[in-house]
Structure formats: C-alpha cells, structure tokens
mmCIF file of C-alpha atoms in Angstrom:
data_model
loop_
_atom_site.group_PDB
_atom_site.id
_atom_site.type_symbol
_atom_site.label_atom_id
_atom_site.label_comp_id
_atom_site.label_asym_id
_atom_site.label_seq_id
_atom_site.Cartn_x
_atom_site.Cartn_y
_atom_site.Cartn_z
ATOM 1 C CA MET A 270 -0.257 -0.045 -0.003
ATOM 2 C CA SER A 271 1.566 3.575 -0.417
ATOM 3 C CA SER A 272 2.606 5.478 2.191
ATOM 4 C CA LEU A 273 1.596 9.019 -0.422
ATOM 5 C CA VAL A 274 -0.772 9.678 -3.499
ATOM 6 C CA LEU A 275 -0.818 11.897 -5.240
ATOM 7 C CA THR A 276 -4.230 12.404 -7.937
ATOM 8 C CA GLY A 277 -4.199 15.244 -10.505
ATOM 9 C CA VAL A 278 -3.504 18.176 -7.570
ATOM 10 C CA GLN A 279 -3.506 21.880 -8.103
ATOM 11 C CA LYS A 280 -2.946 24.551 -7.067
ATOM 12 C CA ARG A 281 -3.559 28.173 -9.077
ATOM 13 C CA TYR A 282 -3.485 30.943 -7.401
ATOM 14 C CA GLY A 283 -6.074 33.124 -9.998
ATOM 15 C CA ARG A 284 -4.769 32.974 -13.370
ATOM 16 C CA VAL A 285 -0.884 32.316 -12.418
ATOM 17 C CA THR A 286 -0.304 27.780 -11.855
ATOM 18 C CA ALA A 287 1.523 27.001 -9.266
ATOM 19 C CA VAL A 288 1.132 23.395 -9.424
ATOM 20 C CA ASP A 289 -0.440 21.764 -12.273
ATOM 21 C CA SER A 290 -1.036 17.797 -13.336
ATOM 22 C CA PHE A 291 0.344 16.956 -9.761
ATOM 23 C CA ASN A 292 0.554 12.030 -10.045
ATOM 24 C CA LEU A 293 2.571 10.720 -7.709
ATOM 25 C CA GLN A 294 2.806 7.017 -5.835
ATOM 26 C CA VAL A 295 5.008 6.692 -2.505
ATOM 27 C CA SER A 296 5.847 3.580 -0.840
ATOM 28 C CA SER A 297 5.650 3.305 3.275
ATOM 29 C CA GLY A 298 9.108 4.618 4.436
ATOM 30 C CA GLU A 299 10.530 5.767 1.076
ATOM 31 C CA PHE A 300 13.071 8.383 0.614
ATOM 32 C CA ILE A 301 11.694 11.241 -2.460
ATOM 33 C CA SER A 302 12.985 14.851 -3.413
ATOM 34 C CA PHE A 303 11.209 17.276 -5.157
ATOM 35 C CA LEU A 304 14.061 18.892 -6.638
ATOM 36 C CA GLY A 305 13.901 22.091 -9.299
ATOM 37 C CA PRO A 306 14.866 25.398 -8.975
ATOM 38 C CA SER A 307 13.154 28.812 -7.413
ATOM 39 C CA GLY A 308 10.312 28.788 -8.171
ATOM 40 C CA CYS A 309 9.667 25.272 -9.868
ATOM 41 C CA GLY A 310 6.177 24.109 -7.438
ATOM 42 C CA LYS A 311 7.927 21.740 -4.821
ATOM 43 C CA THR A 312 6.971 24.084 -1.782
ATOM 44 C CA THR A 313 3.398 24.791 -3.212
ATOM 45 C CA THR A 314 3.267 20.567 -3.304
ATOM 46 C CA LEU A 315 4.801 20.197 -0.353
ATOM 47 C CA ARG A 316 2.702 22.243 1.880
ATOM 48 C CA MET A 317 -0.033 21.053 0.313
ATOM 49 C CA ILE A 318 1.018 17.712 1.285
ATOM 50 C CA ALA A 319 0.934 19.220 4.870
ATOM 51 C CA GLY A 320 -2.519 20.877 4.525
ATOM 52 C CA PHE A 321 -1.292 24.359 4.844
ATOM 53 C CA GLU A 322 -2.763 24.833 0.715
ATOM 54 C CA THR A 323 -5.747 24.199 -0.263
ATOM 55 C CA PRO A 324 -5.869 22.314 -4.170
ATOM 56 C CA SER A 325 -7.188 23.794 -6.699
ATOM 57 C CA ALA A 326 -7.864 20.680 -7.542
ATOM 58 C CA GLY A 327 -6.768 16.494 -7.801
ATOM 59 C CA GLN A 328 -6.715 14.771 -4.401
ATOM 60 C CA ILE A 329 -3.965 13.341 -0.849
ATOM 61 C CA LEU A 330 -4.069 10.393 -0.292
ATOM 62 C CA VAL A 331 -2.452 9.570 3.385
ATOM 63 C CA ASN A 332 -2.358 6.035 4.581
ATOM 64 C CA GLY A 333 -5.678 5.464 2.614
ATOM 65 C CA LYS A 334 -7.120 8.240 3.867
ATOM 66 C CA ASP A 335 -8.125 11.298 2.009
ATOM 67 C CA VAL A 336 -7.165 14.355 3.750
ATOM 68 C CA THR A 337 -7.133 16.903 1.181
ATOM 69 C CA HIS A 338 -9.046 19.015 2.526
ATOM 70 C CA LYS A 339 -8.077 18.766 6.215
ATOM 71 C CA ARG A 340 -5.850 20.372 9.020
ATOM 72 C CA PRO A 341 -2.980 19.769 9.869
ATOM 73 C CA ASN A 342 -2.754 18.861 12.932
ATOM 74 C CA GLN A 343 -5.135 16.235 12.161
ATOM 75 C CA ARG A 344 -3.056 15.211 9.265
ATOM 76 C CA GLN A 345 -0.265 13.474 11.600
ATOM 77 C CA ILE A 346 2.094 14.839 9.728
ATOM 78 C CA GLY A 347 5.749 16.052 10.623
ATOM 79 C CA MET A 348 7.176 19.452 9.127
ATOM 80 C CA VAL A 349 10.873 20.764 9.705
ATOM 81 C CA PHE A 350 10.533 24.281 8.163
ATOM 82 C CA GLN A 351 13.649 26.038 6.533
ATOM 83 C CA SER A 352 14.276 28.737 9.295
ATOM 84 C CA TYR A 353 14.213 25.882 12.326
ATOM 85 C CA ALA A 354 10.412 27.677 13.643
ATOM 86 C CA LEU A 355 11.803 27.298 17.061
ATOM 87 C CA PHE A 356 9.510 28.832 20.414
ATOM 88 C CA PRO A 357 13.213 30.545 21.625
ATOM 89 C CA ASN A 358 11.424 31.095 25.057
ATOM 90 C CA MET A 359 11.570 27.305 25.068
ATOM 91 C CA THR A 360 14.728 25.249 25.255
ATOM 92 C CA ALA A 361 15.170 22.601 23.619
ATOM 93 C CA ALA A 362 13.681 19.883 25.062
ATOM 94 C CA ASP A 363 10.737 22.246 25.790
ATOM 95 C CA ASN A 364 10.315 23.087 21.861
ATOM 96 C CA ILE A 365 10.455 18.845 21.360
ATOM 97 C CA GLY A 366 7.787 17.637 23.404
ATOM 98 C CA PHE A 367 5.301 21.217 22.612
ATOM 99 C CA GLY A 368 3.747 19.325 20.218
ATOM 100 C CA LEU A 369 3.689 16.152 22.523
ATOM 101 C CA LYS A 370 2.149 18.588 25.238
ATOM 102 C CA VAL A 371 -1.109 20.788 22.314
ATOM 103 C CA ALA A 372 -1.650 16.822 22.205
ATOM 104 C CA GLY A 373 -2.245 16.059 26.659
ATOM 105 C CA ARG A 374 -0.092 13.550 26.832
ATOM 106 C CA PRO A 375 1.193 11.952 30.076
ATOM 107 C CA ARG A 376 4.113 14.487 31.383
ATOM 108 C CA ALA A 377 6.322 11.310 31.971
ATOM 109 C CA GLU A 378 5.892 10.318 28.682
ATOM 110 C CA ILE A 379 7.375 13.837 27.556
ATOM 111 C CA LYS A 380 9.822 12.713 29.667
ATOM 112 C CA GLU A 381 10.995 9.536 27.883
ATOM 113 C CA ARG A 382 9.661 10.722 24.269
ATOM 114 C CA VAL A 383 12.209 13.638 24.879
ATOM 115 C CA ALA A 384 14.659 11.903 25.583
ATOM 116 C CA GLU A 385 14.576 9.857 23.331
ATOM 117 C CA MET A 386 15.019 12.156 20.177
ATOM 118 C CA LEU A 387 17.837 14.020 21.607
ATOM 119 C CA ALA A 388 19.708 11.177 21.803
ATOM 120 C CA LEU A 389 18.562 10.502 18.238
ATOM 121 C CA VAL A 390 19.724 13.658 17.386
ATOM 122 C CA LYS A 391 23.110 13.728 19.040
ATOM 123 C CA LEU A 392 22.240 16.239 21.801
ATOM 124 C CA SER A 393 21.889 14.309 24.643
ATOM 125 C CA GLU A 394 23.943 16.356 26.284
ATOM 126 C CA LEU A 395 21.916 20.468 25.467
ATOM 127 C CA GLY A 396 17.986 19.545 26.684
ATOM 128 C CA ASN A 397 18.328 22.451 29.079
ATOM 129 C CA ARG A 398 19.510 25.509 25.953
ATOM 130 C CA TYR A 399 18.004 28.034 24.757
ATOM 131 C CA PRO A 400 17.894 28.221 20.505
ATOM 132 C CA TYR A 401 20.254 31.620 20.813
ATOM 133 C CA GLN A 402 22.440 29.019 22.870
ATOM 134 C CA LEU A 403 22.647 26.687 19.740
ATOM 135 C CA SER A 404 24.149 26.415 16.223
ATOM 136 C CA GLY A 405 22.388 26.223 12.820
ATOM 137 C CA GLY A 406 23.291 22.763 12.582
ATOM 138 C CA GLN A 407 22.072 22.208 16.338
ATOM 139 C CA GLN A 408 18.829 24.172 15.972
ATOM 140 C CA GLN A 409 18.221 22.099 12.671
ATOM 141 C CA ARG A 410 18.544 19.127 14.899
ATOM 142 C CA VAL A 411 16.196 20.386 17.670
ATOM 143 C CA ALA A 412 13.175 21.435 14.530
ATOM 144 C CA LEU A 413 14.190 17.412 13.171
ATOM 145 C CA ALA A 414 13.670 15.422 16.411
ATOM 146 C CA ARG A 415 10.613 18.037 17.537
ATOM 147 C CA ALA A 416 8.806 16.744 14.023
ATOM 148 C CA LEU A 417 9.489 13.373 15.072
ATOM 149 C CA ALA A 418 8.777 13.451 18.600
ATOM 150 C CA VAL A 419 4.353 12.932 17.386
ATOM 151 C CA GLN A 420 5.375 10.135 16.106
ATOM 152 C CA PRO A 421 3.961 10.898 12.905
ATOM 153 C CA GLN A 422 2.620 8.658 9.575
ATOM 154 C CA LEU A 423 5.012 10.977 7.644
ATOM 155 C CA LEU A 424 7.565 13.936 7.591
ATOM 156 C CA LEU A 425 8.494 16.085 5.397
ATOM 157 C CA LEU A 426 11.389 18.916 5.194
ATOM 158 C CA ASP A 427 11.127 22.063 3.624
ATOM 159 C CA GLU A 428 15.025 23.348 2.426
ATOM 160 C CA PRO A 429 16.304 22.186 5.386
ATOM 161 C CA LEU A 430 19.486 22.346 5.619
ATOM 162 C CA SER A 431 20.226 25.921 2.278
ATOM 163 C CA ALA A 432 21.147 27.824 5.896
ATOM 164 C CA LEU A 433 23.718 26.308 6.769
ATOM 165 C CA ASP A 434 27.530 25.994 5.467
ATOM 166 C CA ALA A 435 28.287 23.203 3.516
ATOM 167 C CA LYS A 436 30.667 21.108 5.754
ATOM 168 C CA ILE A 437 27.790 21.364 8.375
ATOM 169 C CA ARG A 438 25.130 20.803 5.013
ATOM 170 C CA LEU A 439 27.208 17.320 4.678
ATOM 171 C CA SER A 440 27.159 16.471 7.730
ATOM 172 C CA LEU A 441 23.728 16.685 8.739
ATOM 173 C CA ARG A 442 21.839 15.603 5.493
ATOM 174 C CA THR A 443 23.798 12.450 6.114
ATOM 175 C CA GLU A 444 22.810 12.388 9.293
ATOM 176 C CA ILE A 445 18.904 13.024 8.508
ATOM 177 C CA ARG A 446 19.284 9.883 6.199
ATOM 178 C CA ALA A 447 20.825 7.183 8.862
ATOM 179 C CA ILE A 448 17.802 8.495 10.742
ATOM 180 C CA GLN A 449 14.790 8.040 8.711
ATOM 181 C CA GLN A 450 15.674 5.073 7.622
ATOM 182 C CA GLN A 451 16.547 4.049 10.253
ATOM 183 C CA LEU A 452 13.086 4.771 11.802
ATOM 184 C CA GLY A 453 11.456 3.469 8.618
ATOM 185 C CA ILE A 454 9.779 6.736 7.881
ATOM 186 C CA THR A 455 7.764 7.980 4.856
ATOM 187 C CA THR A 456 9.700 11.430 3.676
ATOM 188 C CA ILE A 457 9.424 14.029 1.757
ATOM 189 C CA TYR A 458 12.325 16.509 1.647
ATOM 190 C CA VAL A 459 11.852 19.271 -1.347
ATOM 191 C CA THR A 460 15.760 20.925 -2.297
ATOM 192 C CA HIS A 461 17.085 23.049 -5.145
ATOM 193 C CA ASP A 462 19.982 21.127 -4.773
ATOM 194 C CA GLN A 463 21.101 18.524 -6.766
ATOM 195 C CA GLU A 464 24.074 16.562 -4.860
ATOM 196 C CA GLU A 465 21.546 16.828 -1.658
ATOM 197 C CA ALA A 466 18.971 15.048 -3.898
ATOM 198 C CA LEU A 467 20.981 12.479 -5.456
ATOM 199 C CA SER A 468 22.040 11.636 -2.723
ATOM 200 C CA LEU A 469 19.669 11.020 -0.250
ATOM 201 C CA SER A 470 16.707 9.949 -2.137
ATOM 202 C CA ASP A 471 15.030 6.831 -3.701
ATOM 203 C CA ARG A 472 13.415 8.041 -5.595
ATOM 204 C CA VAL A 473 14.060 12.351 -7.457
ATOM 205 C CA VAL A 474 10.600 14.490 -8.463
ATOM 206 C CA VAL A 475 12.382 16.457 -10.544
ATOM 207 C CA MET A 476 9.906 19.737 -11.377
ATOM 208 C CA ASN A 477 10.461 22.917 -13.899
ATOM 209 C CA GLU A 478 7.648 26.034 -14.129
ATOM 210 C CA SER A 479 4.865 23.947 -12.563
ATOM 211 C CA ARG A 480 5.829 19.863 -13.872
ATOM 212 C CA MET A 481 6.562 17.390 -12.803
ATOM 213 C CA GLU A 482 9.267 16.987 -15.946
ATOM 214 C CA GLN A 483 10.819 13.090 -15.099
ATOM 215 C CA VAL A 484 10.786 10.814 -12.024
ATOM 216 C CA GLY A 485 12.866 8.545 -10.946
ATOM 217 C CA THR A 486 15.426 7.239 -9.032
ATOM 218 C CA PRO A 487 19.196 8.875 -8.718
ATOM 219 C CA PHE A 488 20.521 6.806 -11.234
ATOM 220 C CA GLU A 489 18.127 7.132 -14.174
ATOM 221 C CA ILE A 490 17.384 10.780 -13.528
ATOM 222 C CA TYR A 491 21.723 11.157 -14.084
ATOM 223 C CA ASN A 492 21.706 8.949 -16.750
ATOM 224 C CA PHE A 493 19.021 8.369 -18.481
ATOM 225 C CA PRO A 494 17.894 12.426 -18.704
ATOM 226 C CA GLN A 495 14.423 12.478 -20.224
ATOM 227 C CA THR A 496 14.121 15.543 -21.168
ATOM 228 C CA LEU A 497 16.387 19.181 -22.026
ATOM 229 C CA PHE A 498 16.011 20.807 -18.774
ATOM 230 C CA VAL A 499 16.465 17.520 -16.724
ATOM 231 C CA ALA A 500 19.061 17.406 -18.629
ATOM 232 C CA SER A 501 20.976 20.592 -18.569
ATOM 233 C CA PHE A 502 19.427 20.751 -14.624
ATOM 234 C CA VAL A 503 21.212 18.344 -12.669
ATOM 235 C CA GLY A 504 24.710 17.218 -13.131
ATOM 236 C CA THR A 505 27.493 19.038 -15.862
ATOM 237 C CA LEU A 506 26.544 18.561 -19.075
ATOM 238 C CA ASN A 507 27.256 19.004 -22.872
ATOM 239 C CA ILE A 508 24.235 19.380 -24.174
ATOM 240 C CA VAL A 509 24.936 20.868 -28.768
ATOM 241 C CA PRO A 510 23.281 20.858 -32.080
ATOM 242 C CA GLY A 511 23.560 18.410 -34.047
ATOM 243 C CA LEU A 512 21.770 16.712 -37.028
ATOM 244 C CA THR A 513 19.819 13.781 -38.060
ATOM 245 C CA VAL A 514 22.117 11.921 -40.844
ATOM 246 C CA GLN A 515 19.367 9.579 -40.983
ATOM 247 C CA PRO A 516 16.455 8.811 -39.396
ATOM 248 C CA GLY A 517 15.653 5.219 -37.424
ATOM 249 C CA THR A 518 18.923 4.907 -37.859
ATOM 250 C CA ASP A 519 22.189 5.775 -34.149
ATOM 251 C CA ARG A 520 24.055 8.074 -37.316
ATOM 252 C CA VAL A 521 24.080 11.583 -35.603
ATOM 253 C CA LEU A 522 26.455 14.802 -37.663
ATOM 254 C CA LEU A 523 27.726 17.258 -34.504
ATOM 255 C CA ASP A 524 29.259 19.429 -36.023
ATOM 256 C CA GLY A 525 30.239 17.711 -39.325
ATOM 257 C CA GLN A 526 32.046 14.812 -37.483
ATOM 258 C CA GLU A 527 29.311 11.944 -37.595
ATOM 259 C CA ILE A 528 28.450 9.734 -34.914
ATOM 260 C CA ARG A 529 26.769 7.455 -33.665
ATOM 261 C CA ALA A 530 24.014 8.162 -30.093
ATOM 262 C CA ALA A 531 22.787 6.009 -27.847
ATOM 263 C CA ARG A 532 19.678 4.815 -29.754
ATOM 264 C CA PRO A 533 18.606 4.918 -32.589
ATOM 265 C CA LEU A 534 16.519 7.671 -34.005
ATOM 266 C CA PRO A 535 12.247 8.063 -33.967
ATOM 267 C CA THR A 536 11.353 7.396 -37.756
ATOM 268 C CA THR A 537 9.251 9.967 -37.029
ATOM 269 C CA LEU A 538 12.336 12.770 -36.891
ATOM 270 C CA SER A 539 12.447 14.380 -40.773
ATOM 271 C CA ASN A 540 16.378 14.983 -41.404
ATOM 272 C CA GLY A 541 17.293 18.681 -38.837
ATOM 273 C CA THR A 542 18.036 19.244 -35.866
ATOM 274 C CA LEU A 543 17.596 17.852 -32.845
ATOM 275 C CA SER A 544 19.845 18.015 -28.820
ATOM 276 C CA LEU A 545 22.863 16.124 -28.280
ATOM 277 C CA ALA A 546 23.639 15.668 -24.021
ATOM 278 C CA LEU A 547 27.393 14.494 -23.454
ATOM 279 C CA ARG A 548 28.823 14.273 -19.227
ATOM 280 C CA PRO A 549 31.773 15.478 -19.224
ATOM 281 C CA GLU A 550 33.245 13.108 -17.706
ATOM 282 C CA LEU A 551 32.377 10.453 -19.815
ATOM 283 C CA LEU A 552 34.394 11.721 -22.980
ATOM 284 C CA SER A 553 37.721 11.105 -22.540
ATOM 285 C CA LEU A 554 40.993 12.660 -24.715
ATOM 286 C CA ASN A 555 43.608 11.936 -26.338
ATOM 287 C CA ALA A 556 45.699 13.742 -28.700
ATOM 288 C CA SER A 557 46.646 9.913 -31.149
ATOM 289 C CA SER A 558 44.233 8.147 -32.573
ATOM 290 C CA ASN A 559 46.916 5.339 -32.009
ATOM 291 C CA GLY A 560 44.842 2.033 -31.026
ATOM 292 C CA GLN A 561 41.502 3.758 -30.760
ATOM 293 C CA ALA A 562 37.856 0.594 -30.784
ATOM 294 C CA ALA A 563 36.378 0.912 -33.729
ATOM 295 C CA THR A 564 32.996 0.941 -31.958
ATOM 296 C CA GLU A 565 33.925 4.631 -29.212
ATOM 297 C CA ASN A 566 32.351 7.869 -31.910
ATOM 298 C CA ARG A 567 35.967 10.257 -32.069
ATOM 299 C CA LEU A 568 35.703 14.045 -33.095
ATOM 300 C CA TYR A 569 38.456 15.640 -33.235
ATOM 301 C CA GLY A 570 39.058 19.583 -32.011
ATOM 302 C CA ARG A 571 41.387 21.548 -30.651
ATOM 303 C CA VAL A 572 42.239 22.559 -26.734
ATOM 304 C CA GLU A 573 40.733 25.944 -25.978
ATOM 305 C CA THR A 574 41.199 25.765 -21.332
ATOM 306 C CA ILE A 575 42.019 24.354 -18.965
ATOM 307 C CA SER A 576 40.308 24.478 -15.393
ATOM 308 C CA PHE A 577 42.193 22.965 -12.403
ATOM 309 C CA LEU A 578 39.168 22.276 -10.141
ATOM 310 C CA GLY A 579 40.835 20.655 -7.166
ATOM 311 C CA SER A 580 39.783 16.432 -7.577
ATOM 312 C CA ILE A 581 39.080 17.106 -11.006
ATOM 313 C CA VAL A 582 40.895 18.655 -14.429
ATOM 314 C CA ARG A 583 38.645 20.216 -16.922
ATOM 315 C CA ILE A 584 38.947 20.534 -20.185
ATOM 316 C CA GLN A 585 37.265 22.770 -22.346
ATOM 317 C CA VAL A 586 37.760 21.380 -26.831
ATOM 318 C CA ARG A 587 36.917 23.148 -29.776
ATOM 319 C CA LEU A 588 35.716 21.847 -32.820
ATOM 320 C CA GLN A 589 34.018 23.900 -35.277
ATOM 321 C CA GLU A 590 31.637 26.508 -34.071
ATOM 322 C CA HIS A 591 31.486 24.322 -30.659
ATOM 323 C CA SER A 592 32.927 23.063 -27.815
ATOM 324 C CA LEU A 593 32.913 20.629 -24.893
ATOM 325 C CA PHE A 594 34.092 19.741 -21.523
ATOM 326 C CA LEU A 595 35.997 16.495 -20.475
ATOM 327 C CA ASP A 596 37.026 16.080 -17.911
ATOM 328 C CA GLU A 597 39.288 14.019 -15.921
ATOM 329 C CA PHE A 598 40.331 12.456 -12.224
ATOM 330 C CA ASN A 599 43.259 15.295 -11.335
ATOM 331 C CA ASN A 600 46.705 12.531 -10.069
ATOM 332 C CA PRO A 601 50.634 13.544 -10.202
ATOM 333 C CA HIS A 602 50.719 11.494 -13.523
ATOM 334 C CA LEU A 603 47.750 12.727 -15.759
ATOM 335 C CA ALA A 604 49.397 14.271 -18.936
ATOM 336 C CA VAL A 605 47.596 17.623 -19.570
ATOM 337 C CA PRO A 606 47.323 18.572 -23.327
ATOM 338 C CA GLN A 607 48.924 22.362 -24.444
ATOM 339 C CA ILE A 608 46.363 25.025 -25.147
ATOM 340 C CA GLY A 609 46.442 24.850 -28.808
ATOM 341 C CA GLU A 610 47.194 21.534 -28.948
ATOM 342 C CA GLU A 611 44.683 19.351 -31.706
ATOM 343 C CA VAL A 612 43.140 16.483 -29.677
ATOM 344 C CA ASN A 613 40.608 13.896 -30.186
ATOM 345 C CA VAL A 614 37.759 13.094 -28.123
ATOM 346 C CA HIS A 615 36.717 9.623 -27.839
ATOM 347 C CA PHE A 616 32.875 8.316 -25.986
ATOM 348 C CA GLN A 617 30.977 5.107 -26.460
ATOM 349 C CA PRO A 618 28.017 5.342 -28.510
ATOM 350 C CA GLU A 619 25.483 5.025 -25.327
ATOM 351 C CA ALA A 620 27.007 8.326 -23.483
ATOM 352 C CA CYS A 621 25.215 10.036 -25.992
ATOM 353 C CA LEU A 622 22.388 10.993 -25.185
ATOM 354 C CA VAL A 623 19.104 12.966 -27.981
ATOM 355 C CA LEU A 624 16.521 14.784 -26.001
ATOM 356 C CA SER A 625 13.901 15.636 -26.654
#
C-alpha cells in the first residue's frame, strides 16, 4: 500500500498556476526529493501535503485516507522548516516536547519521548539550552526531533539545510538519511541542491515551471534524463545541437563529424536539428587515434581552456562552431595537454543521448 498518493493535484492563484497535474505514489518508508529551481512549485506541493495550502483540484491520500481538505493537525504529519521555527523562549527539550504537550500526553511519557529524541539527534547534553545558545546545525536537529517526537505517518522537510554552511550541510544530511532509514518513516524532502537530492533519495521528482519533468531513481535521473531541462539542471552536461543523418538509425552529425547516438532516432524524426547531451566524465581525451576501438565515437578538435577544479581537471575542446567540456580525474601523473593542441575526444555511443 502506498503511504502517500497525489492524484491530479493542482494549485492556482488567480490566473497563475503554481502546480499543475501533479501525480505521485510514494511507498511506505520511501525517501522522495522534490528537486527544481525557485518558483517551480515544489514547496507549494509540500505545503499542500502538509495542509497549509488547499489544492485547487486533485486528491491527496495519506495511508489510504483522504486528507485533501483536512487541517494540518488532522493529518499526523511532521514538518521541518527552512527557518527552524523554534520557540525562542523554550529550551530544546521543551521545543521537542511541545507537540506532545498540546496533544495532552502524560508528563512522564513526554519526558521519556523527549529524552529519546534528544539521543536520536545526538543532543542529549543540550536539552536545557535555548535556541540562541545552539548552532544552526544543532537548531535544525532540534527541529527534526520535534517533528519526529509526535510519531508522524509522514515527514516533510522544506529545504532544511539551505541556511547552513557546506560542511555542516554534508554532515547533517547524512544524519537525516540515517535517522530516516532507522525509523523507516516515509519522507518528502524539498531542495534546489541536486547533490542533496541525488545523495539522499530513493527517487527524485524533478520539477520545472509548475510541472513534473521526470520521476526516477538518482541513477536514472542523472544517467538517463528524458528532457532537455532535466539534462541541463542535474549535473554538468554538454548540450550541443546535432543533425540527423538518417531517421531510424543512430547516426548523427555534430559539427560536421559523424557519431553514433545511444539509440536509434525515431523514424518520425525528419532530417533537422536535435539536441545531444554528453556528460563530461564520460568523455576521454587522446592526442592520437592509435589503438582506439572501432565502436567508439571520435571527435577532432583543439584544446581551448584548462581548469583545475581540485579532484578533477576540466578541459574545453573546440570542435568547429561548438565546444565540449570533459573531466579527467586529477593525479600527479596526469598528462595535461597544452592550450591550442590538436586532440581527439572519444566516447562510447551510450554516452550520447538525444533529448526531446
């Protein structure tokens, strides 16, 4: 049974459509990320699930029960906000126990549950501190513990790490995933950070301009983007125009050089321009053509720029009208070409995706 089902969910503000035709089924214990740029509708969708916004159309089911028009406190959902939203006049322990107190739970039960939650988020010694006495990462742990304390059916997180510095974000997202797996709670996570979405999620929902662009595992989203937007938004990607050589075959022209695509082009595609996607890490550089496999694609060009980016070296190769970036892992023995040097770029046909 699906833990969360959204069917035909829409949200309109007058003539503006914030979310359009959103359909999703989430299995129990699954971690789903909504990924997309600002204004794409991901937070609005989350707020409709939480009950802070009412859908203009569609239905929301939580564990088989229709909650589309129920108030937030009737949904048994825990939510963690970007701004922490802790009560400044309450200690960490009191913040965590607030929802239990409102629900009228016995004092002994609240104390036991708060202690359990503090231990879960590794703040057992800090329960008596006020929010202003805690770091940003610690405050977000308290917010997470407060959301989990009431034993929700569903956990919602709205860009919870965006206000933290990079090192703390990396540490805390690992902890969030570990806690989610430990508790087995169904989780919806909103982010515009592709690395967060890919590293945390069982599945990713990529959104753009109020619509779902693609739903899939991180592996599918990264390696097999279905639209131009997904390909360009997730990861670093070369997107270059190509020309069909013959519809129904995998032959494509890129800057006058023939290569093979990952799969045959549709027979309905007339000769014309199409978009080709190539991941930089799937391209290799070779200054000579000796020993290259016959099945590999090969493009000839000239080195235009070289950028050292820590663990990788990014090399830009100019073909004719267009350039390609390729990434080589940095190591002390890496043979880096000279700017202006003539080289060839080679890659397997599977690395060349034709985008709709």
